CSV table of C-alpha atoms in Angstrom, one decimal:
chain,number,residue,atom,x,y,z
A,7,MET,CA,7.7,-14.6,-27.7
A,8,SER,CA,6.0,-15.6,-24.5
A,9,PRO,CA,2.2,-16.0,-24.6
A,10,THR,CA,-0.1,-13.4,-23.0
A,11,ARG,CA,-1.5,-14.7,-19.7
A,12,GLN,CA,-5.3,-14.6,-19.1
A,13,ASP,CA,-5.3,-16.2,-15.6
A,14,ALA,CA,-6.2,-14.5,-12.4
A,15,TRP,CA,-4.0,-12.0,-10.6
A,16,THR,CA,-2.1,-13.2,-7.5
A,17,GLN,CA,-1.4,-11.1,-4.5
A,18,ASP,CA,2.4,-11.0,-5.3
A,19,GLU,CA,1.5,-9.7,-8.8
A,20,ASP,CA,-0.7,-7.0,-7.4
A,21,LEU,CA,2.2,-5.9,-5.0
A,22,LEU,CA,4.6,-5.9,-7.9
A,23,LEU,CA,2.2,-3.7,-10.0
A,24,ALA,CA,1.7,-1.3,-7.1
A,25,GLU,CA,5.4,-1.0,-6.5
A,26,VAL,CA,6.4,-0.3,-10.1
A,27,VAL,CA,3.5,2.2,-10.6
A,28,LEU,CA,4.4,4.1,-7.4
A,29,ARG,CA,8.0,4.2,-8.3
A,30,HIS,CA,7.2,5.7,-11.7
A,31,ILE,CA,4.9,8.3,-10.1
A,32,ARG,CA,7.7,9.2,-7.5
A,33,GLU,CA,10.4,9.5,-10.1
A,34,GLY,CA,8.3,11.5,-12.7
A,35,GLY,CA,7.5,8.7,-15.0
A,36,THR,CA,4.1,7.7,-16.5
A,37,GLN,CA,1.7,5.0,-15.7
A,38,LEU,CA,1.8,3.7,-19.2
A,39,GLN,CA,5.6,3.1,-18.8
A,40,ALA,CA,4.9,1.3,-15.6
A,41,PHE,CA,2.3,-0.9,-17.2
A,42,GLU,CA,4.7,-1.8,-19.9
A,43,GLU,CA,7.4,-2.7,-17.4
A,44,VAL,CA,5.1,-4.9,-15.3
A,45,GLY,CA,3.6,-6.5,-18.5
A,46,LYS,CA,7.1,-7.7,-19.6
A,47,GLN,CA,7.7,-9.2,-16.2
A,48,LEU,CA,4.4,-10.9,-15.8
A,49,SER,CA,3.9,-11.8,-19.5
A,50,ARG,CA,0.7,-9.7,-19.6
A,51,THR,CA,-0.3,-6.9,-21.9
A,52,PRO,CA,0.1,-3.3,-20.7
A,53,ALA,CA,-3.6,-2.9,-21.2
A,54,ALA,CA,-4.4,-5.8,-18.8
A,55,CYS,CA,-2.0,-4.2,-16.2
A,56,GLY,CA,-3.7,-0.9,-16.7
A,57,PHE,CA,-7.1,-2.4,-16.2
A,58,ARG,CA,-6.0,-4.3,-13.1
A,59,TRP,CA,-4.5,-1.1,-11.6
A,60,ASN,CA,-7.5,1.1,-12.3
A,61,SER,CA,-10.1,-1.5,-11.3
A,62,PHE,CA,-8.6,-2.8,-8.2
A,63,VAL,CA,-5.0,-2.2,-7.1
A,64,ARG,CA,-5.2,1.6,-7.1
A,65,LYS,CA,-8.0,1.6,-4.6
A,66,GLN,CA,-5.8,-0.1,-2.2
A,67,TYR,CA,-3.0,2.4,-2.4
A,68,LYS,CA,-4.6,5.8,-2.3
A,69,SER,CA,-2.3,7.0,0.5
A,70,GLY,CA,0.7,5.5,-1.3
A,71,ILE,CA,-0.2,7.5,-4.4
A,72,GLU,CA,-0.3,10.6,-2.5
A,73,LEU,CA,3.0,10.0,-0.8
A,74,ALA,CA,4.5,9.2,-4.2
A,75,LYS,CA,3.3,12.5,-5.7
A,76,LYS,CA,4.7,14.5,-2.7
A,77,GLN,CA,8.1,12.8,-3.1
A,78,ARG,CA,8.0,13.6,-6.8
A,79,LYS,CA,7.5,17.3,-6.0
A,80,GLU,CA,10.3,17.2,-3.3
A,81,LEU,CA,12.7,15.6,-5.8
A,82,LYS,CA,11.9,18.4,-8.4
A,83,LYS,CA,12.7,21.0,-5.7
A,84,GLN,CA,16.0,19.3,-4.8
A,85,THR,CA,17.0,19.1,-8.4
A,86,VAL,CA,16.3,22.8,-9.0
A,87,LEU,CA,18.1,23.8,-5.8
A,88,GLN,CA,21.1,21.7,-6.8
A,89,LYS,CA,21.3,23.3,-10.3
A,90,ASP,CA,21.0,26.7,-8.7
A,91,SER,CA,23.8,25.9,-6.2
A,92,GLN,CA,26.1,24.6,-8.9
A,93,MET,CA,25.5,27.7,-11.0
A,94,ASN,CA,26.4,29.9,-8.1
A,95,GLU,CA,29.5,27.9,-7.4
A,96,THR,CA,30.6,28.3,-11.0
A,97,GLN,CA,30.0,31.9,-11.0
A,98,ASN,CA,32.0,32.3,-7.7
A,99,ILE,CA,34.9,30.3,-9.1
A,100,GLY,CA,34.9,32.3,-12.2
A,101,ALA,CA,34.9,35.5,-10.2
A,102,GLY,CA,37.8,34.2,-8.1
A,103,SER,CA,39.8,33.4,-11.3
A,104,SER,CA,39.2,36.9,-12.7
A,105,PHE,CA,40.4,38.4,-9.4
A,106,GLU,CA,43.6,36.4,-9.5
A,107,THR,CA,44.2,37.3,-13.1
A,108,GLU,CA,43.8,40.9,-12.3
A,109,GLN,CA,46.5,40.7,-9.8
A,110,GLY,CA,48.9,39.7,-12.6
A,111,SER,CA,49.7,36.2,-11.5
A,112,ILE,CA,48.3,33.2,-9.6
A,113,THR,CA,50.2,32.4,-6.4
A,114,PHE,CA,51.1,28.9,-5.2
A,115,SER,CA,49.1,29.4,-2.1
A,116,ALA,CA,46.0,30.4,-4.1
A,117,VAL,CA,46.3,27.2,-6.1
A,118,ILE,CA,46.5,25.3,-2.9
A,119,HIS,CA,43.5,27.1,-1.4
A,120,TYR,CA,41.6,26.3,-4.6
A,121,LEU,CA,42.5,22.6,-4.6
A,122,GLU,CA,41.5,22.4,-0.9
A,123,TYR,CA,38.1,23.9,-1.9
A,124,LEU,CA,37.6,21.3,-4.5
A,125,TYR,CA,38.7,18.6,-2.2
A,126,LYS,CA,36.1,19.7,0.5
A,127,LYS,CA,33.4,20.0,-2.2
A,128,ALA,CA,34.1,16.5,-3.4
A,129,ASN,CA,33.9,15.1,0.2
A,130,ASN,CA,30.7,17.0,0.9
A,131,ILE,CA,29.2,15.6,-2.4
A,132,GLY,CA,30.3,12.2,-1.4
A,133,VAL,CA,28.7,12.4,2.0
A,134,LEU,CA,25.4,13.9,0.7
A,135,GLU,CA,25.4,11.1,-2.0
A,136,GLU,CA,25.8,8.4,0.6
A,137,GLU,CA,23.1,10.1,2.8
A,138,ARG,CA,20.7,10.2,-0.3
A,139,GLN,CA,21.4,6.6,-1.1
A,140,ARG,CA,20.8,5.5,2.4
A,141,PHE,CA,17.5,7.4,2.7
A,142,SER,CA,16.5,6.2,-0.7
A,143,GLU,CA,17.1,2.5,0.3
A,144,LYS,CA,15.1,3.3,3.5
A,145,ILE,CA,12.3,4.7,1.6
A,146,LYS,CA,12.2,1.6,-0.6
A,147,GLU,CA,12.2,-0.8,2.4
A,148,LEU,CA,9.4,1.3,4.1
A,149,GLU,CA,7.3,1.2,0.8
A,150,LYS,CA,7.6,-2.4,0.5
A,151,GLU,CA,6.6,-2.9,4.1
A,152,THR,CA,3.6,-0.5,3.4
A,153,TYR,CA,2.6,-2.7,0.4
A,154,TYR,CA,2.7,-5.9,2.5
A,155,LEU,CA,0.8,-4.3,5.4
A,156,ALA,CA,-1.9,-3.0,3.0
A,157,ALA,CA,-2.3,-6.4,1.6
A,158,GLU,CA,-2.3,-8.0,5.0
A,159,ASN,CA,-4.9,-5.4,6.0
A,160,GLU,CA,-7.0,-6.4,3.0
A,161,ARG,CA,-6.8,-10.1,3.9
A,162,LEU,CA,-7.7,-9.5,7.5
A,163,THR,CA,-10.7,-7.3,6.5
A,164,LYS,CA,-12.0,-10.1,4.3
A,165,SER,CA,-11.4,-12.6,7.1
A,166,LEU,CA,-13.4,-10.5,9.5
A,167,LYS,CA,-16.2,-10.0,7.0
A,168,ALA,CA,-16.4,-13.8,6.6
A,169,ILE,CA,-16.4,-14.3,10.4
A,170,GLU,CA,-19.2,-11.7,10.7
A,171,GLU,CA,-21.3,-13.5,8.1
A,172,ASP,CA,-20.7,-16.8,9.8
A,173,TYR,CA,-21.7,-15.4,13.1
A,174,ARG,CA,-24.9,-13.9,11.6
A,175,SER,CA,-25.7,-17.2,10.0
A,176,LEU,CA,-25.2,-19.0,13.4
A,177,LEU,CA,-27.5,-16.5,15.1
A,178,GLU,CA,-30.2,-17.2,12.5
A,179,ILE,CA,-29.9,-21.0,13.0
A,180,MET,CA,-30.1,-20.5,16.8
A,181,GLU,CA,-33.1,-18.4,16.3
A,182,ARG,CA,-34.9,-20.9,14.1
A,183,ALA,CA,-34.0,-23.7,16.6
A,184,ARG,CA,-35.5,-21.6,19.4
A,185,LYS,CA,-38.7,-20.9,17.5
A,186,MET,CA,-39.0,-24.7,16.6
A,187,VAL,CA,-38.7,-25.5,20.4
A,188,VAL,CA,-41.4,-22.9,21.3
A,189,PHE,CA,-43.7,-24.3,18.7
A,190,GLN,CA,-43.2,-27.8,19.8
A,191,ASP,CA,-44.1,-26.8,23.4
A,192,GLU,CA,-47.2,-25.0,22.2
A,193,ASP,CA,-48.2,-27.9,20.2
A,194,ARG,CA,-47.6,-30.3,23.1
A,195,GLN,CA,-49.7,-28.1,25.4
A,196,GLN,CA,-52.5,-27.9,22.8
A,197,LYS,CA,-52.6,-31.8,22.8
A,198,VAL,CA,-53.2,-32.1,26.6
A,199,LYS,CA,-56.8,-31.8,28.0
A,200,PHE,CA,-58.4,-32.5,31.3
A,201,GLN,CA,-61.7,-34.4,32.0
A,202,MET,CA,-63.5,-35.4,35.2
A,203,ASP,CA,-63.3,-39.0,36.2
A,204,LYS,CA,-66.1,-41.0,37.9
A,205,ASN,CA,-65.1,-39.8,41.4
A,206,GLY,CA,-65.2,-36.1,40.3
A,207,ASN,CA,-61.4,-35.7,40.0
A,208,LEU,CA,-59.6,-34.0,37.1
A,209,GLU,CA,-57.3,-36.1,35.1
A,210,ARG,CA,-55.1,-35.3,32.0
A,211,VAL,CA,-56.0,-36.8,28.7
A,212,GLU,CA,-53.7,-36.8,25.7
A,213,LYS,CA,-55.6,-35.7,22.6
């Protein structure tokens, strides 16, 4: 049994956690199942994965969560429509069979027509399945790209914040240096005085 890790989370681990949780949301699973799956891969407890998701990662993927929920709704709609379509086709085939039976016998041309119908249906299903698979792979690629872009955005935001803090510190240093120069000039001016010499001329005297 692998030991439970207690070290800090890396960026790749956060990305894996986000990807698995969003996939479970999209496919109608639960977050607990996602935490258990990630925990096994990273040798962490489901509780640790859940805490990391709720305290940090979830805030970075609000738009991704909304998208996954929409995709889950669309998937449910497609499933319902597919079941309705299959039910209607079954009813139609059954009605056609009854019609042929009422005629007394099934002709050879009717059998060929029915086989052609099944062949076209199989081809259409194959094409639709290929399209579904292609779009599914494209969605996964786009989701991964979204995860990496979100992580890169977070990194750049932190870098920009650090640059802004450095800039403010530089301005403060420059302001302190300017004040020191002003004070030194004022102090230098205060140390200078004038007095009249024996001939009645003014001369500068350092204090």
